[in-house]
Coordinates of N, CA and C in Angstrom, one line a residue:
M326 N -4.8 -21.6 -4.5 CA -4.4 -20.5 -3.6 C -5.6 -19.8 -3.0
L327 N -5.5 -19.5 -1.7 CA -6.6 -18.8 -1.1 C -6.4 -17.3 -1.4
G328 N -7.4 -16.5 -1.0 CA -7.4 -15.1 -1.2 C -6.2 -14.2 -1.2
G329 N -6.1 -13.5 -0.2 CA -5.1 -12.4 -0.1 C -5.8 -11.1 -0.1
F330 N -5.1 -10.0 -0.4 CA -5.7 -8.7 -0.4 C -5.5 -8.0 -1.7
L331 N -6.5 -7.6 -2.3 CA -6.4 -6.9 -3.6 C -6.9 -5.4 -3.5
P332 N -6.4 -4.5 -4.3 CA -6.9 -3.2 -4.3 C -8.4 -3.2 -4.7
K333 N -9.1 -2.3 -4.1 CA -10.6 -2.2 -4.4 C -10.8 -2.1 -5.9
G334 N -11.8 -2.8 -6.4 CA -12.1 -2.7 -7.8 C -11.2 -3.6 -8.7
Q335 N -10.3 -4.4 -8.1 CA -9.4 -5.3 -8.8 C -9.9 -6.7 -8.5
A336 N -10.0 -7.6 -9.5 CA -10.5 -9.0 -9.3 C -9.4 -10.0 -9.2
S337 N -8.2 -9.7 -9.6 CA -7.1 -10.7 -9.6 C -5.7 -10.0 -9.4
F338 N -4.7 -10.7 -9.1 CA -3.4 -10.2 -8.9 C -2.7 -9.7 -10.2
G339 N -1.8 -8.8 -10.0 CA -1.2 -8.1 -11.2 C -1.8 -6.7 -11.3
L340 N -0.9 -5.8 -11.6 CA -1.4 -4.4 -11.6 C -2.4 -4.2 -12.8
Q341 N -3.6 -3.8 -12.4 CA -4.7 -3.6 -13.4 C -5.2 -2.2 -13.5
T342 N -4.5 -1.3 -13.0 CA -4.9 0.1 -13.0 C -3.8 1.0 -13.5
Q343 N -4.1 2.1 -14.1 CA -3.0 3.0 -14.5 C -2.6 3.9 -13.4
D344 N -3.5 4.1 -12.4 CA -3.2 5.0 -11.3 C -2.4 4.4 -10.2
T345 N -1.1 4.6 -10.2 CA -0.2 4.2 -9.2 C 0.3 5.4 -8.4
S346 N -0.4 6.4 -8.4 CA -0.1 7.6 -7.6 C -0.3 7.4 -6.1
L347 N 0.8 7.5 -5.3 CA 0.6 7.4 -3.9 C -0.1 8.6 -3.3
F348 N 0.1 9.7 -4.0 CA -0.6 10.9 -3.6 C -2.1 10.7 -3.7
N349 N -2.6 10.2 -4.8 CA -4.0 9.9 -5.0 C -4.5 8.8 -4.0
H350 N -3.6 7.8 -3.8 CA -4.0 6.8 -2.8 C -4.2 7.4 -1.4
M351 N -3.3 8.3 -1.0 CA -3.4 9.0 0.3 C -4.6 9.8 0.3
K352 N -4.9 10.6 -0.7 CA -6.1 11.5 -0.7 C -7.4 10.6 -0.7
G353 N -7.4 9.4 -1.2 CA -8.6 8.6 -1.1 C -8.8 7.9 0.2
T354 N -7.9 8.1 1.1 CA -8.0 7.4 2.4 C -8.5 8.2 3.5
H355 N -9.0 9.4 3.2 CA -9.6 10.3 4.3 C -10.7 9.6 5.1
S356 N -11.4 8.7 4.4 CA -12.5 8.0 5.1 C -12.2 6.6 5.4
I357 N -10.8 6.3 5.5 CA -10.3 5.0 5.8 C -10.8 4.0 4.8
G358 N -10.7 4.3 3.6 CA -11.0 3.5 2.4 C -10.4 4.1 1.2
S359 N -10.0 3.2 0.3 CA -9.4 3.8 -0.9 C -10.3 3.9 -2.1
R360 N -10.0 4.6 -3.1 CA -10.8 4.8 -4.2 C -10.8 3.5 -5.1
D361 N -11.8 3.2 -5.9 CA -11.8 2.0 -6.7 C -10.7 2.0 -7.7
E362 N -10.3 3.1 -8.2 CA -9.2 3.1 -9.3 C -7.8 3.0 -8.7
D363 N -7.7 3.0 -7.4 CA -6.4 3.0 -6.7 C -5.7 1.6 -6.9
G364 N -4.4 1.6 -7.1 CA -3.7 0.4 -7.3 C -3.0 -0.2 -6.1
Y365 N -3.4 0.3 -4.9 CA -2.7 -0.1 -3.7 C -3.7 -0.7 -2.6
V366 N -3.0 -1.5 -1.7 CA -3.7 -2.0 -0.5 C -2.9 -1.4 0.6
S367 N -3.6 -0.7 1.5 CA -2.9 0.0 2.7 C -2.5 -1.0 3.7
T368 N -1.3 -0.9 4.2 CA -0.8 -1.7 5.4 C -0.1 -0.7 6.3
S369 N 0.2 -1.2 7.5 CA 1.0 -0.3 8.5 C 2.0 -1.2 9.1
S370 N 3.2 -0.6 9.4 CA 4.2 -1.3 10.2 C 3.9 -1.3 11.7
S371 N 2.8 -0.7 12.1 CA 2.4 -0.6 13.5 C 1.2 -1.5 13.7
E372 N 1.3 -2.5 14.6 CA 0.2 -3.4 14.9 C -0.9 -2.6 15.5
S373 N -0.7 -1.6 16.4 CA -1.7 -0.9 17.0 C -2.5 0.0 16.0
V374 N -1.8 0.6 15.0 CA -2.5 1.3 13.9 C -3.3 0.4 13.1
A375 N -2.8 -0.8 12.8 CA -3.6 -1.7 12.0 C -4.9 -2.1 12.8
A376 N -4.8 -2.3 14.1 CA -5.9 -2.7 14.9 C -7.0 -1.6 14.9
V377 N -6.6 -0.3 14.9 CA -7.5 0.8 14.8 C -8.3 0.8 13.5
F378 N -7.6 0.5 12.4 CA -8.3 0.4 11.1 C -9.5 -0.6 11.1
V379 N -9.4 -1.7 11.8 CA -10.4 -2.7 11.7 C -11.3 -2.7 13.0
L380 N -11.0 -1.8 13.9 CA -11.8 -1.7 15.1 C -13.3 -1.5 14.8
G381 N -14.2 -2.3 15.4 CA -15.6 -2.1 15.2 C -16.2 -2.9 14.1
K382 N -15.4 -3.6 13.3 CA -15.9 -4.4 12.2 C -16.3 -5.8 12.8
P383 N -17.4 -6.4 12.3 CA -17.9 -7.6 12.8 C -16.9 -8.8 12.9
S384 N -16.0 -8.9 11.9 CA -15.0 -9.9 11.9 C -13.7 -9.2 11.6
A385 N -12.9 -9.0 12.7 CA -11.7 -8.2 12.5 C -10.4 -9.0 12.8
Y386 N -9.4 -8.8 12.0 CA -8.2 -9.5 12.2 C -7.0 -8.5 11.8
V387 N -5.9 -8.7 12.5 CA -4.7 -8.0 12.2 C -3.7 -9.0 11.7
Y388 N -3.2 -8.7 10.5 CA -2.3 -9.7 9.8 C -0.9 -9.3 9.8
K389 N 0.0 -10.3 10.0 CA 1.5 -10.0 9.9 C 1.8 -10.5 8.5
I390 N 2.4 -9.6 7.7 CA 2.6 -9.8 6.3 C 4.1 -9.7 6.0
H391 N 4.7 -10.7 5.3 CA 6.1 -10.5 5.0 C 6.3 -9.5 3.9
V392 N 7.3 -8.6 4.0 CA 7.5 -7.6 3.0 C 7.9 -8.2 1.7
T393 N 7.6 -7.4 0.7 CA 8.0 -7.8 -0.7 C 8.3 -6.4 -1.4
P394 N 9.0 -6.5 -2.6 CA 9.4 -5.2 -3.2 C 8.2 -4.3 -3.6
N395 N 7.0 -4.9 -3.7 CA 5.8 -4.1 -4.0 C 5.2 -3.3 -2.8
L396 N 5.8 -3.5 -1.7 CA 5.4 -2.7 -0.5 C 6.2 -1.4 -0.4
I397 N 5.6 -0.3 -0.7 CA 6.2 1.0 -0.8 C 6.0 1.9 0.4
D398 N 7.1 2.5 0.8 CA 7.1 3.4 2.0 C 6.3 4.7 1.6
T399 N 5.1 4.8 2.0 CA 4.2 5.9 1.6 C 4.7 7.2 2.2
V400 N 5.0 7.2 3.5 CA 5.4 8.4 4.2 C 6.8 8.9 3.7
G401 N 7.7 8.0 3.4 CA 9.0 8.4 2.9 C 8.9 8.9 1.5
T402 N 8.0 8.3 0.7 CA 7.9 8.7 -0.7 C 7.2 10.1 -0.8
L403 N 6.2 10.3 0.0 CA 5.5 11.6 -0.1 C 6.2 12.7 0.8
G404 N 7.0 12.3 1.7 CA 7.7 13.3 2.5 C 6.8 14.2 3.2
K405 N 7.1 15.5 3.2 CA 6.3 16.5 3.9 C 4.9 16.7 3.4
Y406 N 4.6 16.0 2.2 CA 3.3 16.1 1.7 C 2.4 14.9 2.1
S407 N 3.0 14.0 2.9 CA 2.2 12.9 3.5 C 1.3 13.5 4.6
E408 N 0.0 13.1 4.6 CA -0.9 13.7 5.6 C -1.1 12.7 6.7
F409 N -0.6 11.5 6.7 CA -0.8 10.5 7.7 C 0.4 9.8 8.2
D410 N 1.4 10.6 8.6 CA 2.7 10.1 9.0 C 2.5 9.1 10.2
E411 N 1.6 9.3 11.0 CA 1.4 8.5 12.2 C 0.9 7.1 11.9
E412 N 0.5 6.9 10.7 CA 0.0 5.6 10.3 C 1.1 4.6 9.9
S413 N 2.3 5.1 9.7 CA 3.4 4.3 9.3 C 3.0 3.3 8.1
E414 N 2.4 3.9 7.1 CA 1.9 3.2 6.0 C 2.9 2.6 5.0
W415 N 2.7 1.4 4.6 CA 3.4 0.8 3.5 C 2.3 0.4 2.5
A416 N 2.3 0.9 1.3 CA 1.2 0.6 0.3 C 1.7 -0.5 -0.6
A417 N 0.8 -1.5 -0.7 CA 1.2 -2.7 -1.5 C 0.6 -2.6 -2.9
L418 N 1.5 -2.3 -3.8 CA 1.1 -2.1 -5.2 C 0.7 -3.4 -5.8
G419 N -0.6 -3.4 -6.2 CA -1.1 -4.6 -6.9 C -1.6 -5.7 -5.9
G420 N -1.5 -5.5 -4.6 CA -2.1 -6.4 -3.6 C -1.0 -7.2 -2.8
I421 N -1.6 -8.1 -2.0 CA -0.8 -9.0 -1.1 C -1.3 -10.4 -1.3
K422 N -0.5 -11.3 -1.6 CA -0.9 -12.7 -1.8 C -1.0 -13.4 -0.5
Y423 N -1.9 -14.4 -0.4 CA -2.2 -15.1 0.8 C -0.9 -15.8 1.3
E424 N -0.1 -16.3 0.4 CA 1.1 -17.1 0.8 C 2.2 -16.2 1.4
Q425 N 2.0 -14.9 1.3 CA 2.9 -13.9 2.0 C 2.5 -13.5 3.3
I426 N 1.3 -14.0 3.7 CA 0.8 -13.7 5.1 C 1.4 -14.7 6.1
V427 N 2.1 -14.2 7.1 CA 2.8 -15.0 8.0 C 1.9 -15.5 9.1
S428 N 1.0 -14.6 9.6 CA 0.1 -15.0 10.7 C -1.0 -14.0 10.8
W429 N -2.0 -14.2 11.7 CA -3.0 -13.2 12.0 C -3.5 -13.4 13.4
R430 N -4.1 -12.3 13.9 CA -4.7 -12.3 15.2 C -6.1 -11.7 15.2
P431 N -7.1 -12.3 15.8 CA -8.4 -11.7 15.8 C -8.4 -10.5 16.8
L432 N -9.2 -9.6 16.5 CA -9.4 -8.4 17.4 C -10.8 -8.6 18.0
N433 N -10.8 -8.8 19.3 CA -12.0 -9.0 20.1 C -12.2 -7.7 20.9
G434 N -13.1 -6.9 20.5 CA -13.3 -5.6 21.2 C -12.1 -4.8 20.9
R435 N -11.3 -4.5 21.9 CA -10.1 -3.7 21.7 C -8.8 -4.5 22.0
K436 N -9.0 -5.9 22.2 CA -7.9 -6.7 22.6 C -7.6 -7.7 21.4
L437 N -6.3 -7.8 21.1 CA -5.8 -8.8 20.1 C -5.8 -10.2 20.7
G438 N -6.3 -11.1 20.0 CA -6.3 -12.5 20.4 C -5.0 -13.3 20.1
T439 N -5.1 -14.6 20.2 CA -4.0 -15.5 19.9 C -3.6 -15.5 18.5
T440 N -2.3 -15.6 18.3 CA -1.8 -15.6 16.9 C -2.0 -17.0 16.3
T441 N -2.5 -17.0 15.0 CA -2.6 -18.2 14.2 C -1.6 -18.1 13.1
K442 N -0.7 -19.1 13.0 CA 0.3 -19.1 11.9 C -0.4 -19.6 10.6
N443 N 0.0 -18.9 9.5 CA -0.6 -19.3 8.2 C 0.2 -20.5 7.7
K444 N -0.4 -21.7 7.6 CA 0.3 -22.9 7.2 C 0.7 -22.8 5.7
D445 N 0.1 -21.9 5.0 CA 0.4 -21.7 3.6 C 1.5 -20.6 3.3
Y446 N 2.0 -20.0 4.4 CA 3.0 -19.0 4.2 C 4.2 -19.7 3.5
D447 N 4.7 -19.0 2.4 CA 5.8 -19.6 1.6 C 7.1 -18.9 2.0
K448 N 7.7 -19.5 3.1 CA 9.0 -18.9 3.6 C 10.1 -19.0 2.5
A449 N 10.1 -20.0 1.7 CA 11.1 -20.2 0.7 C 11.0 -19.1 -0.3
K450 N 9.8 -18.6 -0.6 CA 9.6 -17.6 -1.6 C 9.8 -16.2 -1.0
Y451 N 9.3 -16.0 0.2 CA 9.2 -14.6 0.7 C 10.2 -14.4 1.9
G452 N 10.8 -15.4 2.5 CA 11.6 -15.3 3.7 C 12.7 -14.3 3.6
L453 N 13.3 -14.1 2.4 CA 14.4 -13.2 2.3 C 14.1 -11.9 1.5
A454 N 12.8 -11.8 1.2 CA 12.3 -10.6 0.4 C 12.5 -9.3 1.2
V455 N 12.7 -8.2 0.5 CA 12.8 -6.9 1.2 C 11.7 -6.0 0.6
N456 N 11.4 -4.9 1.4 CA 10.4 -4.0 0.9 C 10.9 -3.1 -0.2
G457 N 10.0 -2.4 -0.9 CA 10.4 -1.6 -2.0 C 10.9 -0.2 -1.6
G458 N 10.8 0.1 -0.3 CA 11.4 1.4 0.2 C 10.7 2.6 -0.4
V459 N 11.5 3.7 -0.4 CA 11.0 4.9 -1.0 C 11.1 4.9 -2.5
Q460 N 10.0 5.3 -3.2 CA 9.9 5.3 -4.6 C 9.3 6.6 -5.1
Y461 N 10.2 7.6 -5.3 CA 9.7 8.9 -5.6 C 9.0 9.0 -6.9
Q462 N 9.3 8.1 -7.9 CA 8.6 8.1 -9.1 C 7.1 7.6 -9.0
L463 N 6.8 7.1 -7.8 CA 5.4 6.7 -7.6 C 4.6 7.8 -6.8
A464 N 5.3 8.9 -6.4 CA 4.6 9.9 -5.7 C 3.3 10.4 -6.4
G465 N 3.4 10.7 -7.7 CA 2.2 11.0 -8.5 C 1.5 12.2 -8.1
F466 N 2.2 13.3 -7.8 CA 1.5 14.5 -7.4 C 0.8 15.1 -8.7
P467 N -0.3 15.9 -8.5 CA -0.9 16.5 -9.6 C 0.1 17.3 -10.5
P468 N -0.2 17.5 -11.7 CA 0.7 18.2 -12.7 C 1.3 19.5 -12.2
N469 N 0.6 20.4 -11.5 CA 1.1 21.7 -11.1 C 1.5 21.7 -9.6
H470 N 1.6 20.6 -9.0 CA 1.9 20.5 -7.6 C 3.3 21.1 -7.3
E471 N 3.5 21.8 -6.2 CA 4.8 22.5 -5.9 C 5.9 21.4 -5.7
A472 N 5.6 20.2 -5.3 CA 6.6 19.2 -5.1 C 7.4 18.9 -6.3
W473 N 6.9 19.1 -7.5 CA 7.6 18.8 -8.7 C 8.8 19.7 -8.9
D474 N 8.8 20.8 -8.2 CA 9.9 21.8 -8.3 C 10.9 21.6 -7.1
E475 N 10.7 20.6 -6.3 CA 11.6 20.4 -5.1 C 12.3 19.1 -5.2
E476 N 13.4 19.0 -4.5 CA 14.1 17.7 -4.3 C 13.3 16.9 -3.3
P477 N 13.2 15.7 -3.4 CA 13.8 14.8 -4.4 C 12.9 14.5 -5.6
W478 N 11.7 15.1 -5.6 CA 10.7 14.8 -6.6 C 10.9 15.4 -8.0
K479 N 11.7 16.5 -8.1 CA 11.8 17.2 -9.4 C 12.5 16.3 -10.5
D480 N 13.3 15.4 -10.1 CA 13.9 14.4 -11.1 C 12.9 13.4 -11.6
H481 N 11.7 13.3 -11.0 CA 10.7 12.3 -11.4 C 9.5 13.0 -11.9
K482 N 9.5 14.3 -12.2 CA 8.4 15.0 -12.8 C 8.1 14.4 -14.2
P483 N 6.8 14.1 -14.4 CA 6.4 13.5 -15.7 C 6.8 14.5 -16.8
S484 N 7.3 14.0 -17.9 CA 7.7 14.8 -19.1 C 6.5 15.1 -19.9
K485 N 6.7 16.0 -20.9 CA 5.6 16.4 -21.8 C 5.1 15.1 -22.6
R486 N 5.9 14.1 -22.8 CA 5.4 13.0 -23.5 C 4.4 12.1 -22.7
H487 N 4.3 12.5 -21.4 CA 3.4 11.7 -20.5 C 2.1 12.5 -20.3
I488 N 1.9 13.6 -21.1 CA 0.7 14.4 -20.9 C -0.5 13.5 -21.3
G489 N -1.5 13.6 -20.5 CA -2.7 12.8 -20.7 C -2.8 11.5 -19.9
K490 N -1.6 11.1 -19.3 CA -1.6 10.0 -18.5 C -1.8 10.4 -17.0
R491 N -2.3 9.5 -16.2 CA -2.4 9.9 -14.8 C -1.1 10.0 -14.1
P492 N -1.0 10.9 -13.1 CA 0.2 11.0 -12.3 C 0.6 9.7 -11.7
G493 N 1.8 9.3 -11.8 CA 2.3 8.1 -11.2 C 2.0 6.8 -12.0
S494 N 1.6 7.0 -13.2 CA 1.3 5.9 -14.1 C 2.5 5.1 -14.5
V495 N 2.4 3.8 -14.5 CA 3.5 2.9 -15.0 C 2.8 1.9 -15.8
L496 N 3.6 1.3 -16.7 CA 3.1 0.2 -17.6 C 3.8 -1.0 -17.2
I497 N 3.1 -2.1 -16.9 CA 3.7 -3.4 -16.6 C 3.2 -4.4 -17.6
S498 N 4.2 -5.0 -18.3 CA 3.8 -6.0 -19.3 C 4.3 -7.4 -18.9

């Protein structure tokens, strides 16, 4: 299998970080880059937004990726606490596999080039997949954040038995 996209600081697929907080992920993107301990890869449902993110890089491409359940609606999950609504972000928990990339287009200056289809796209595996939608349990606000006292997040507030774990932590075995 060829590459794909992994969260920074992660060497292979499968969740390898305890920090699955979308709030932390959002806070780490102020400089258009995520923190190394972050468990997400940023994507956008807007081709023009995606192009802005790679604008000016020496080798820039915009990828069309088929959704999967690990693609979480960041804006919907964080609601009024989302700072980047205009980015239409879907955060890919644990990364994006190469075989789920449908196609890509080079960005030449400010113009998108011709589409190249990924011959390794696995339509049988991903063709009917759906996104993960809104996942309030992954919001991961800090312990004393006001959101924990509001709907819809208050039902997902970490309990006392989770003290000492990072906000938004999940265990996957």
